[in-house]
Amino acid sequence: MADQGMIDIENLSITFGRGSRKNHVVRGIDVSVRQGECFGLVGESGCGKSTVLGAIAGRVKEWSGRIAIGGEQLDPARRSQAQRRRQQMVFQDPFGSLHPRHTIGRILTEPLSINRLDDQDGRVDRALEQVGLPKRFRFRFPHQLSGGQRQRVAIARALILEPEILLLDEPTSALDVSIQAEILNLLKDLRQRSGLTYVLVSHDMAVVAHLCDRIAVMKDGQLVEVASRQDMIAGDVTHPYTQMLREGSLGYRPQGVPQTA
Ligand SMILES: Nc1ncnc2c1ncn2[C@@H]1O[C@H](COP(=O)(O)OP(=O)(O)OP(=O)(O)O)[C@@H](O)[C@H]1O
Ligand SMILES: [Mg+2]
């Protein structure tokens, strides 16, 4: 296939529950994310962003349609170890996602053991270095770290398996504003150095516009528009919902409308 992407999604639908409890959360999404691209996903709370990431990651199994990673088609019910390793997820809450009674070293070693990888000490040291943390941090516990440092550990844990894709679910929204930029810059540098492909979910259009090459806007389980960063910033978008999100989040106003106090 000439235009095969890193992540190819066709007619993705996700339904939780059955009968009267049936909840059709994602409705027929088509999207293709290129290798090395940072692809943003925005939309209001509950529109299905995390569910889509979960389906790509293999955490959500209730999907139908087609998901292919690097051309390899995935089965909703079953993933091999190798298929799971190709994409890793980073979550919003760096405290909740790290085991409170495990040292950072143990947290980082665990995925290596599961995947039976050798040179564990070397890999832990390199992962810490990649995210700008000193090697001695492997002996610490999560509560001995700041929020930003914990999120660095969560990123290191995702990187340690040398994935091709990082799935980032609101990776900075639980952090202080001053720390958010630090983590965003780290993610930006990592992608430049490693050629990783990102899918970044955020409710903050400014964050997405800062980092992403293209931005998909999701509403009620559907993609209403995919725009380039340039078009999003310039306001060259077609769907009224995109326009609304953009104005709300980037603080832009339609031309000629004076700013009110
Ligand atoms: N495991 C599940 N079982 C049943 N319903 C679910 C499950 N996971 C998510 N949902 C429902 O799917 C919908 C979309 O949830 P999702 O977490 O994907 O939203 P989101 O866009 O990530 O929202 P937010 O911005 O608040 O994180 C919600 O209505 C949610 O209640
Ligand atoms: Mg979510």
PDB file of C-alpha atoms and ligand atoms in Angstrom:
ATOM      1  CA  MET A   1       0.000   0.000   0.000  1.00  0.00           C
ATOM      2  CA  ALA A   2       1.526   3.281  -1.100  1.00  0.00           C
ATOM      3  CA  ASP A   3       0.068   5.503   1.591  1.00  0.00           C
ATOM      4  CA  GLN A   4       0.170   3.105   4.495  1.00  0.00           C
ATOM      5  CA  GLY A   5       0.372   4.984   7.776  1.00  0.00           C
ATOM      6  CA  MET A   6       1.904   4.105  11.112  1.00  0.00           C
ATOM      7  CA  ILE A   7      -1.616   3.817  12.529  1.00  0.00           C
ATOM      8  CA  ASP A   8      -4.453   3.117  10.105  1.00  0.00           C
ATOM      9  CA  ILE A   9      -7.968   3.196  11.459  1.00  0.00           C
ATOM     10  CA  GLU A  10     -11.003   2.416   9.356  1.00  0.00           C
ATOM     11  CA  ASN A  11     -14.623   2.505  10.416  1.00  0.00           C
ATOM     12  CA  LEU A  12     -13.722   2.132  14.087  1.00  0.00           C
ATOM     13  CA  SER A  13     -16.754   1.658  16.317  1.00  0.00           C
ATOM     14  CA  ILE A  14     -16.688   1.007  20.044  1.00  0.00           C
ATOM     15  CA  THR A  15     -19.713  -0.139  22.023  1.00  0.00           C
ATOM     16  CA  PHE A  16     -19.738  -0.890  25.739  1.00  0.00           C
ATOM     17  CA  GLY A  17     -22.405  -3.015  27.400  1.00  0.00           C
ATOM     18  CA  ARG A  18     -25.410  -4.826  25.968  1.00  0.00           C
ATOM     19  CA  GLY A  19     -29.148  -4.450  25.773  1.00  0.00           C
ATOM     20  CA  SER A  20     -30.503  -1.500  27.700  1.00  0.00           C
ATOM     21  CA  ARG A  21     -26.994  -0.714  28.968  1.00  0.00           C
ATOM     22  CA  LYS A  22     -25.576  -0.502  25.468  1.00  0.00           C
ATOM     23  CA  ASN A  23     -23.401   2.569  24.982  1.00  0.00           C
ATOM     24  CA  HIS A  24     -22.200   3.269  21.463  1.00  0.00           C
ATOM     25  CA  VAL A  25     -19.245   5.490  22.323  1.00  0.00           C
ATOM     26  CA  VAL A  26     -17.247   5.688  19.085  1.00  0.00           C
ATOM     27  CA  ARG A  27     -19.025   5.779  15.733  1.00  0.00           C
ATOM     28  CA  GLY A  28     -17.193   4.958  12.550  1.00  0.00           C
ATOM     29  CA  ILE A  29     -13.868   6.759  12.783  1.00  0.00           C
ATOM     30  CA  ASP A  30     -11.462   6.788   9.817  1.00  0.00           C
ATOM     31  CA  VAL A  31      -8.001   8.186  10.346  1.00  0.00           C
ATOM     32  CA  SER A  32      -4.430   7.543   9.342  1.00  0.00           C
ATOM     33  CA  VAL A  33      -1.449   8.711  11.393  1.00  0.00           C
ATOM     34  CA  ARG A  34       1.869   8.931   9.548  1.00  0.00           C
ATOM     35  CA  GLN A  35       5.144   7.574  10.810  1.00  0.00           C
ATOM     36  CA  GLY A  36       6.897  10.243  12.904  1.00  0.00           C
ATOM     37  CA  GLU A  37       3.843  12.447  13.071  1.00  0.00           C
ATOM     38  CA  CYS A  38       2.400  14.076  16.168  1.00  0.00           C
ATOM     39  CA  PHE A  39      -1.331  13.668  15.813  1.00  0.00           C
ATOM     40  CA  GLY A  40      -3.638  15.532  18.177  1.00  0.00           C
ATOM     41  CA  LEU A  41      -7.088  14.488  19.311  1.00  0.00           C
ATOM     42  CA  VAL A  42      -9.327  17.096  20.923  1.00  0.00           C
ATOM     43  CA  GLY A  43     -12.949  17.258  21.962  1.00  0.00           C
ATOM     44  CA  GLU A  44     -15.156  17.747  24.973  1.00  0.00           C
ATOM     45  CA  SER A  45     -15.156  15.467  27.997  1.00  0.00           C
ATOM     46  CA  GLY A  46     -16.802  12.123  27.299  1.00  0.00           C
ATOM     47  CA  CYS A  47     -16.598  12.333  23.493  1.00  0.00           C
ATOM     48  CA  GLY A  48     -14.487   9.155  23.352  1.00  0.00           C
ATOM     49  CA  LYS A  49     -10.854  10.307  23.112  1.00  0.00           C
ATOM     50  CA  SER A  50      -9.440   7.975  25.773  1.00  0.00           C
ATOM     51  CA  THR A  51     -11.535   5.123  24.426  1.00  0.00           C
ATOM     52  CA  VAL A  52      -9.972   5.524  20.971  1.00  0.00           C
ATOM     53  CA  LEU A  53      -6.473   5.565  22.513  1.00  0.00           C
ATOM     54  CA  GLY A  54      -7.414   2.530  24.573  1.00  0.00           C
ATOM     55  CA  ALA A  55      -8.449   0.622  21.446  1.00  0.00           C
ATOM     56  CA  ILE A  56      -5.145   1.469  19.740  1.00  0.00           C
ATOM     57  CA  ALA A  57      -3.253   0.457  22.894  1.00  0.00           C
ATOM     58  CA  GLY A  58      -5.146  -2.822  23.247  1.00  0.00           C
ATOM     59  CA  ARG A  59      -6.690  -1.880  26.594  1.00  0.00           C
ATOM     60  CA  VAL A  60     -10.174  -1.539  25.103  1.00  0.00           C
ATOM     61  CA  LYS A  61     -11.304  -4.702  23.344  1.00  0.00           C
ATOM     62  CA  GLU A  62     -14.917  -3.822  22.505  1.00  0.00           C
ATOM     63  CA  TRP A  63     -14.153  -2.443  19.066  1.00  0.00           C
ATOM     64  CA  SER A  64     -15.010  -3.322  15.498  1.00  0.00           C
ATOM     65  CA  GLY A  65     -13.618  -2.013  12.233  1.00  0.00           C
ATOM     66  CA  ARG A  66      -9.956  -2.035  11.344  1.00  0.00           C
ATOM     67  CA  ILE A  67      -6.869  -0.950  13.264  1.00  0.00           C
ATOM     68  CA  ALA A  68      -3.473  -1.578  11.706  1.00  0.00           C
ATOM     69  CA  ILE A  69      -0.106  -0.643  13.192  1.00  0.00           C
ATOM     70  CA  GLY A  70       2.679  -0.379  10.631  1.00  0.00           C
ATOM     71  CA  GLY A  71       0.466  -2.264   8.193  1.00  0.00           C
ATOM     72  CA  GLU A  72      -0.160  -5.127  10.592  1.00  0.00           C
ATOM     73  CA  GLN A  73      -3.835  -5.635  11.222  1.00  0.00           C
ATOM     74  CA  LEU A  74      -4.868  -6.085  14.852  1.00  0.00           C
ATOM     75  CA  ASP A  75      -7.401  -8.388  16.413  1.00  0.00           C
ATOM     76  CA  PRO A  76      -9.711  -6.736  18.989  1.00  0.00           C
ATOM     77  CA  ALA A  77      -9.534  -9.696  21.339  1.00  0.00           C
ATOM     78  CA  ARG A  78      -5.916 -10.722  21.090  1.00  0.00           C
ATOM     79  CA  ARG A  79      -2.487  -9.068  20.999  1.00  0.00           C
ATOM     80  CA  SER A  80       0.882 -10.733  20.942  1.00  0.00           C
ATOM     81  CA  GLN A  81       3.604  -9.426  23.270  1.00  0.00           C
ATOM     82  CA  ALA A  82       5.369  -7.924  20.250  1.00  0.00           C
ATOM     83  CA  GLN A  83       2.191  -6.175  19.100  1.00  0.00           C
ATOM     84  CA  ARG A  84       1.650  -4.720  22.576  1.00  0.00           C
ATOM     85  CA  ARG A  85       5.178  -3.437  22.767  1.00  0.00           C
ATOM     86  CA  ARG A  86       4.928  -1.268  19.645  1.00  0.00           C
ATOM     87  CA  GLN A  87       2.700   1.319  21.302  1.00  0.00           C
ATOM     88  CA  GLN A  88       2.897   2.532  24.873  1.00  0.00           C
ATOM     89  CA  MET A  89       0.581   4.802  26.781  1.00  0.00           C
ATOM     90  CA  VAL A  90       1.198   7.748  29.133  1.00  0.00           C
ATOM     91  CA  PHE A  91      -1.692   8.811  31.361  1.00  0.00           C
ATOM     92  CA  GLN A  92      -2.865  12.055  32.845  1.00  0.00           C
ATOM     93  CA  ASP A  93      -2.232  11.292  36.487  1.00  0.00           C
ATOM     94  CA  PRO A  94       1.418  10.434  37.036  1.00  0.00           C
ATOM     95  CA  PHE A  95       0.766   9.574  40.674  1.00  0.00           C
ATOM     96  CA  GLY A  96      -2.109   7.192  40.104  1.00  0.00           C
ATOM     97  CA  SER A  97      -0.283   5.417  37.297  1.00  0.00           C
ATOM     98  CA  LEU A  98       2.852   4.587  39.343  1.00  0.00           C
ATOM     99  CA  HIS A  99       2.743   1.886  42.004  1.00  0.00           C
ATOM    100  CA  PRO A 100       3.163   3.758  45.338  1.00  0.00           C
ATOM    101  CA  ARG A 101       5.166   1.016  47.085  1.00  0.00           C
ATOM    102  CA  HIS A 102       7.526   0.190  44.230  1.00  0.00           C
ATOM    103  CA  THR A 103      10.788   2.009  43.640  1.00  0.00           C
ATOM    104  CA  ILE A 104      11.260   3.801  40.332  1.00  0.00           C
ATOM    105  CA  GLY A 105      13.805   1.107  39.449  1.00  0.00           C
ATOM    106  CA  ARG A 106      11.228  -1.626  39.983  1.00  0.00           C
ATOM    107  CA  ILE A 107       8.556   0.312  38.105  1.00  0.00           C
ATOM    108  CA  LEU A 108      10.893   0.605  35.129  1.00  0.00           C
ATOM    109  CA  THR A 109      12.170  -2.973  35.333  1.00  0.00           C
ATOM    110  CA  GLU A 110       8.753  -4.603  35.374  1.00  0.00           C
ATOM    111  CA  PRO A 111       7.954  -4.110  31.657  1.00  0.00           C
ATOM    112  CA  LEU A 112      11.455  -5.397  30.840  1.00  0.00           C
ATOM    113  CA  SER A 113      10.839  -8.602  32.790  1.00  0.00           C
ATOM    114  CA  ILE A 114       7.436  -9.122  31.188  1.00  0.00           C
ATOM    115  CA  ASN A 115       9.059  -8.790  27.771  1.00  0.00           C
ATOM    116  CA  ARG A 116      12.097 -10.846  28.837  1.00  0.00           C
ATOM    117  CA  LEU A 117      14.600  -8.157  27.875  1.00  0.00           C
ATOM    118  CA  ASP A 118      18.207  -8.354  29.029  1.00  0.00           C
ATOM    119  CA  ASP A 119      20.561  -5.595  30.242  1.00  0.00           C
ATOM    120  CA  GLN A 120      17.864  -4.314  32.597  1.00  0.00           C
ATOM    121  CA  ASP A 121      20.183  -2.006  34.597  1.00  0.00           C
ATOM    122  CA  GLY A 122      21.526  -0.425  31.441  1.00  0.00           C
ATOM    123  CA  ARG A 123      18.052   0.053  30.018  1.00  0.00           C
ATOM    124  CA  VAL A 124      16.773   1.670  33.242  1.00  0.00           C
ATOM    125  CA  ASP A 125      19.741   4.059  33.308  1.00  0.00           C
ATOM    126  CA  ARG A 126      19.216   5.024  29.676  1.00  0.00           C
ATOM    127  CA  ALA A 127      15.473   5.536  30.105  1.00  0.00           C
ATOM    128  CA  LEU A 128      16.053   7.836  33.098  1.00  0.00           C
ATOM    129  CA  GLU A 129      18.647   9.741  31.125  1.00  0.00           C
ATOM    130  CA  GLN A 130      16.275  10.124  28.163  1.00  0.00           C
ATOM    131  CA  VAL A 131      13.744  11.894  30.375  1.00  0.00           C
ATOM    132  CA  GLY A 132      16.338  14.024  32.174  1.00  0.00           C
ATOM    133  CA  LEU A 133      16.331  12.285  35.558  1.00  0.00           C
ATOM    134  CA  PRO A 134      19.485  11.310  37.485  1.00  0.00           C
ATOM    135  CA  LYS A 135      20.314   7.600  37.738  1.00  0.00           C
ATOM    136  CA  ARG A 136      20.007   7.644  41.525  1.00  0.00           C
ATOM    137  CA  PHE A 137      16.249   8.212  41.142  1.00  0.00           C
ATOM    138  CA  ARG A 138      15.849   4.484  40.592  1.00  0.00           C
ATOM    139  CA  PHE A 139      16.084   4.023  44.361  1.00  0.00           C
ATOM    140  CA  ARG A 140      13.297   6.487  45.122  1.00  0.00           C
ATOM    141  CA  PHE A 141       9.580   5.936  45.564  1.00  0.00           C
ATOM    142  CA  PRO A 142       6.933   7.906  43.620  1.00  0.00           C
ATOM    143  CA  HIS A 143       5.953   9.994  46.673  1.00  0.00           C
ATOM    144  CA  GLN A 144       9.536  11.237  46.905  1.00  0.00           C
ATOM    145  CA  LEU A 145       9.226  12.873  43.486  1.00  0.00           C
ATOM    146  CA  SER A 146       7.540  16.041  42.271  1.00  0.00           C
ATOM    147  CA  GLY A 147       4.567  15.827  39.898  1.00  0.00           C
ATOM    148  CA  GLY A 148       6.745  16.714  36.922  1.00  0.00           C
ATOM    149  CA  GLN A 149       9.379  14.145  37.920  1.00  0.00           C
ATOM    150  CA  ARG A 150       6.693  11.500  38.270  1.00  0.00           C
ATOM    151  CA  GLN A 151       5.428  12.244  34.800  1.00  0.00           C
ATOM    152  CA  ARG A 152       9.020  11.902  33.544  1.00  0.00           C
ATOM    153  CA  VAL A 153       9.102   8.442  35.147  1.00  0.00           C
ATOM    154  CA  ALA A 154       5.810   7.558  33.435  1.00  0.00           C
ATOM    155  CA  ILE A 155       7.329   8.645  30.108  1.00  0.00           C
ATOM    156  CA  ALA A 156      10.509   6.645  30.860  1.00  0.00           C
ATOM    157  CA  ARG A 157       8.373   3.582  31.568  1.00  0.00           C
ATOM    158  CA  ALA A 158       6.670   4.021  28.205  1.00  0.00           C
ATOM    159  CA  LEU A 159       9.995   4.488  26.407  1.00  0.00           C
ATOM    160  CA  ILE A 160      11.858   1.619  28.033  1.00  0.00           C
ATOM    161  CA  LEU A 161      10.324  -0.946  25.676  1.00  0.00           C
ATOM    162  CA  GLU A 162      11.514   1.106  22.681  1.00  0.00           C
ATOM    163  CA  PRO A 163       8.034   1.512  21.189  1.00  0.00           C
ATOM    164  CA  GLU A 164       7.302   3.105  17.829  1.00  0.00           C
ATOM    165  CA  ILE A 165       4.250   4.961  19.094  1.00  0.00           C
ATOM    166  CA  LEU A 166       3.486   6.928  22.256  1.00  0.00           C
ATOM    167  CA  LEU A 167      -0.198   7.332  23.098  1.00  0.00           C
ATOM    168  CA  LEU A 168      -0.383  10.367  25.356  1.00  0.00           C
ATOM    169  CA  ASP A 169      -3.630  10.870  27.241  1.00  0.00           C
ATOM    170  CA  GLU A 170      -3.700  14.380  28.699  1.00  0.00           C
ATOM    171  CA  PRO A 171      -0.048  14.003  29.747  1.00  0.00           C
ATOM    172  CA  THR A 172       0.245  17.480  31.238  1.00  0.00           C
ATOM    173  CA  SER A 173      -3.207  18.412  32.502  1.00  0.00           C
ATOM    174  CA  ALA A 174      -2.599  17.204  36.073  1.00  0.00           C
ATOM    175  CA  LEU A 175       0.559  19.302  36.334  1.00  0.00           C
ATOM    176  CA  ASP A 176       1.234  22.861  37.438  1.00  0.00           C
ATOM    177  CA  VAL A 177       1.214  25.291  34.542  1.00  0.00           C
ATOM    178  CA  SER A 178       4.933  25.999  35.080  1.00  0.00           C
ATOM    179  CA  ILE A 179       5.752  22.267  34.785  1.00  0.00           C
ATOM    180  CA  GLN A 180       3.484  21.653  31.803  1.00  0.00           C
ATOM    181  CA  ALA A 181       5.811  23.450  29.398  1.00  0.00           C
ATOM    182  CA  GLU A 182       8.775  21.442  30.695  1.00  0.00           C
ATOM    183  CA  ILE A 183       7.060  18.142  29.960  1.00  0.00           C
ATOM    184  CA  LEU A 184       5.785  19.334  26.570  1.00  0.00           C
ATOM    185  CA  ASN A 185       9.294  20.376  25.605  1.00  0.00           C
ATOM    186  CA  LEU A 186      10.640  17.017  26.752  1.00  0.00           C
ATOM    187  CA  LEU A 187       8.076  15.252  24.566  1.00  0.00           C
ATOM    188  CA  LYS A 188       8.964  17.500  21.649  1.00  0.00           C
ATOM    189  CA  ASP A 189      12.702  16.787  22.018  1.00  0.00           C
ATOM    190  CA  LEU A 190      12.134  13.053  22.364  1.00  0.00           C
ATOM    191  CA  ARG A 191      10.167  12.929  19.151  1.00  0.00           C
ATOM    192  CA  GLN A 192      12.773  14.936  17.282  1.00  0.00           C
ATOM    193  CA  ARG A 193      15.554  12.652  18.518  1.00  0.00           C
ATOM    194  CA  SER A 194      13.796   9.326  18.142  1.00  0.00           C
ATOM    195  CA  GLY A 195      11.327   9.666  15.279  1.00  0.00           C
ATOM    196  CA  LEU A 196       8.537   8.347  17.501  1.00  0.00           C
ATOM    197  CA  THR A 197       4.930   8.696  16.371  1.00  0.00           C
ATOM    198  CA  TYR A 198       2.625  10.411  18.874  1.00  0.00           C
ATOM    199  CA  VAL A 199      -1.095  10.488  19.364  1.00  0.00           C
ATOM    200  CA  LEU A 200      -1.750  13.242  21.870  1.00  0.00           C
ATOM    201  CA  VAL A 201      -5.113  13.649  23.544  1.00  0.00           C
ATOM    202  CA  SER A 202      -5.788  16.964  25.204  1.00  0.00           C
ATOM    203  CA  HIS A 203      -8.706  19.230  25.972  1.00  0.00           C
ATOM    204  CA  ASP A 204      -6.285  22.120  25.620  1.00  0.00           C
ATOM    205  CA  MET A 205      -6.127  23.276  22.017  1.00  0.00           C
ATOM    206  CA  ALA A 206      -3.094  25.448  22.814  1.00  0.00           C
ATOM    207  CA  VAL A 207      -1.117  22.361  23.927  1.00  0.00           C
ATOM    208  CA  VAL A 208      -2.149  20.427  20.844  1.00  0.00           C
ATOM    209  CA  ALA A 209      -1.435  23.324  18.493  1.00  0.00           C
ATOM    210  CA  HIS A 210       2.017  23.676  20.092  1.00  0.00           C
ATOM    211  CA  LEU A 211       3.014  20.063  19.597  1.00  0.00           C
ATOM    212  CA  CYS A 212       0.952  18.469  16.839  1.00  0.00           C
ATOM    213  CA  ASP A 213       1.283  18.429  13.055  1.00  0.00           C
ATOM    214  CA  ARG A 214      -2.391  17.613  12.564  1.00  0.00           C
ATOM    215  CA  ILE A 215      -5.350  17.876  14.871  1.00  0.00           C
ATOM    216  CA  ALA A 216      -8.502  15.794  14.806  1.00  0.00           C
ATOM    217  CA  VAL A 217     -11.636  17.189  16.396  1.00  0.00           C
ATOM    218  CA  MET A 218     -13.973  14.666  17.953  1.00  0.00           C
ATOM    219  CA  LYS A 219     -17.587  15.165  18.938  1.00  0.00           C
ATOM    220  CA  ASP A 220     -20.011  12.545  20.272  1.00  0.00           C
ATOM    221  CA  GLY A 221     -17.822   9.657  19.166  1.00  0.00           C
ATOM    222  CA  GLN A 222     -17.182  10.938  15.648  1.00  0.00           C
ATOM    223  CA  LEU A 223     -14.375  12.866  13.971  1.00  0.00           C
ATOM    224  CA  VAL A 224     -15.840  16.084  12.657  1.00  0.00           C
ATOM    225  CA  GLU A 225     -12.667  17.516  11.165  1.00  0.00           C
ATOM    226  CA  VAL A 226      -8.924  16.946  10.766  1.00  0.00           C
ATOM    227  CA  ALA A 227      -6.893  20.133  10.311  1.00  0.00           C
ATOM    228  CA  SER A 228      -3.187  20.905  10.013  1.00  0.00           C
ATOM    229  CA  ARG A 229      -1.613  22.921  12.798  1.00  0.00           C
ATOM    230  CA  GLN A 230      -1.230  25.880  10.444  1.00  0.00           C
ATOM    231  CA  ASP A 231      -4.886  25.822   9.482  1.00  0.00           C
ATOM    232  CA  MET A 232      -5.976  25.422  13.085  1.00  0.00           C
ATOM    233  CA  ILE A 233      -3.888  28.402  14.195  1.00  0.00           C
ATOM    234  CA  ALA A 234      -4.973  30.519  11.221  1.00  0.00           C
ATOM    235  CA  GLY A 235      -8.612  29.602  11.776  1.00  0.00           C
ATOM    236  CA  ASP A 236      -8.837  27.979   8.367  1.00  0.00           C
ATOM    237  CA  VAL A 237     -11.245  25.291   9.585  1.00  0.00           C
ATOM    238  CA  THR A 238     -14.665  24.364   8.286  1.00  0.00           C
ATOM    239  CA  HIS A 239     -16.730  22.756  11.027  1.00  0.00           C
ATOM    240  CA  PRO A 240     -18.536  25.139  13.407  1.00  0.00           C
ATOM    241  CA  TYR A 241     -17.637  22.904  16.349  1.00  0.00           C
ATOM    242  CA  THR A 242     -13.931  23.152  15.483  1.00  0.00           C
ATOM    243  CA  GLN A 243     -14.318  26.909  15.261  1.00  0.00           C
ATOM    244  CA  MET A 244     -15.980  26.961  18.665  1.00  0.00           C
ATOM    245  CA  LEU A 245     -13.317  24.829  20.366  1.00  0.00           C
ATOM    246  CA  ARG A 246     -10.609  26.882  18.775  1.00  0.00           C
ATOM    247  CA  GLU A 247     -12.040  30.196  19.883  1.00  0.00           C
ATOM    248  CA  GLY A 248     -12.688  28.912  23.384  1.00  0.00           C
ATOM    249  CA  SER A 249      -9.280  27.391  23.843  1.00  0.00           C
ATOM    250  CA  LEU A 250      -6.877  29.554  21.863  1.00  0.00           C
ATOM    251  CA  GLY A 251      -8.666  32.718  22.881  1.00  0.00           C
ATOM    252  CA  TYR A 252      -9.143  33.786  19.285  1.00  0.00           C
ATOM    253  CA  ARG A 253     -12.130  35.819  18.267  1.00  0.00           C
ATOM    254  CA  PRO A 254     -13.755  36.164  14.885  1.00  0.00           C
ATOM    255  CA  GLN A 255     -12.209  39.082  13.033  1.00  0.00           C
ATOM    256  CA  GLY A 256     -13.686  42.437  13.845  1.00  0.00           C
ATOM    257  CA  VAL A 257     -15.186  41.407  17.148  1.00  0.00           C
ATOM    258  CA  PRO A 258     -13.737  43.567  19.904  1.00  0.00           C
ATOM    259  CA  GLN A 259     -12.477  41.887  23.053  1.00  0.00           C
ATOM    260  CA  THR A 260     -14.774  42.348  26.015  1.00  0.00           C
ATOM    261  CA  ALA A 261     -13.489  42.747  29.548  1.00  0.00           C
TER     262      ALA A 261
HETATM  263  N1  LIG B   1     -15.117   0.633  30.121  1.00  0.00           N
HETATM  264  C1  LIG B   1     -16.213   1.365  29.873  1.00  0.00           C
HETATM  265  N2  LIG B   1     -17.458   0.866  30.025  1.00  0.00           N
HETATM  266  C2  LIG B   1     -18.552   1.588  29.760  1.00  0.00           C
HETATM  267  N3  LIG B   1     -18.513   2.868  29.315  1.00  0.00           N
HETATM  268  C3  LIG B   1     -17.316   3.429  29.134  1.00  0.00           C
HETATM  269  C4  LIG B   1     -16.098   2.722  29.415  1.00  0.00           C
HETATM  270  N4  LIG B   1     -15.057   3.549  29.144  1.00  0.00           N
HETATM  271  C5  LIG B   1     -15.603   4.703  28.735  1.00  0.00           C
HETATM  272  N5  LIG B   1     -16.940   4.646  28.726  1.00  0.00           N
HETATM  273  C6  LIG B   1     -17.856   5.717  28.306  1.00  0.00           C
HETATM  274  O1  LIG B   1     -17.444   6.139  27.024  1.00  0.00           O
HETATM  275  C7  LIG B   1     -17.613   7.542  26.878  1.00  0.00           C
HETATM  276  C8  LIG B   1     -16.324   8.159  26.406  1.00  0.00           C
HETATM  277  O2  LIG B   1     -15.358   8.068  27.439  1.00  0.00           O
HETATM  278  P1  LIG B   1     -13.859   8.558  27.250  1.00  0.00           P
HETATM  279  O3  LIG B   1     -13.158   8.262  28.512  1.00  0.00           O
HETATM  280  O4  LIG B   1     -13.304   7.969  26.004  1.00  0.00           O
HETATM  281  O5  LIG B   1     -14.042  10.113  27.059  1.00  0.00           O
HETATM  282  P2  LIG B   1     -12.932  11.247  26.888  1.00  0.00           P
HETATM  283  O6  LIG B   1     -13.199  11.932  25.602  1.00  0.00           O
HETATM  284  O7  LIG B   1     -11.580  10.655  27.083  1.00  0.00           O
HETATM  285  O8  LIG B   1     -13.309  12.232  28.086  1.00  0.00           O
HETATM  286  P3  LIG B   1     -12.343  13.089  29.064  1.00  0.00           P
HETATM  287  O9  LIG B   1     -11.931  14.301  28.292  1.00  0.00           O
HETATM  288  O10 LIG B   1     -13.245  13.432  30.204  1.00  0.00           O
HETATM  289  O11 LIG B   1     -11.199  12.219  29.471  1.00  0.00           O
HETATM  290  C9  LIG B   1     -18.105   8.048  28.217  1.00  0.00           C
HETATM  291  O12 LIG B   1     -19.495   8.223  28.124  1.00  0.00           O
HETATM  292  C10 LIG B   1     -17.762   6.953  29.171  1.00  0.00           C
HETATM  293  O13 LIG B   1     -18.646   6.909  30.240  1.00  0.00           O
HETATM  294 MG    MG B   2     -10.139  10.872  28.570  1.00  0.00          MG
END
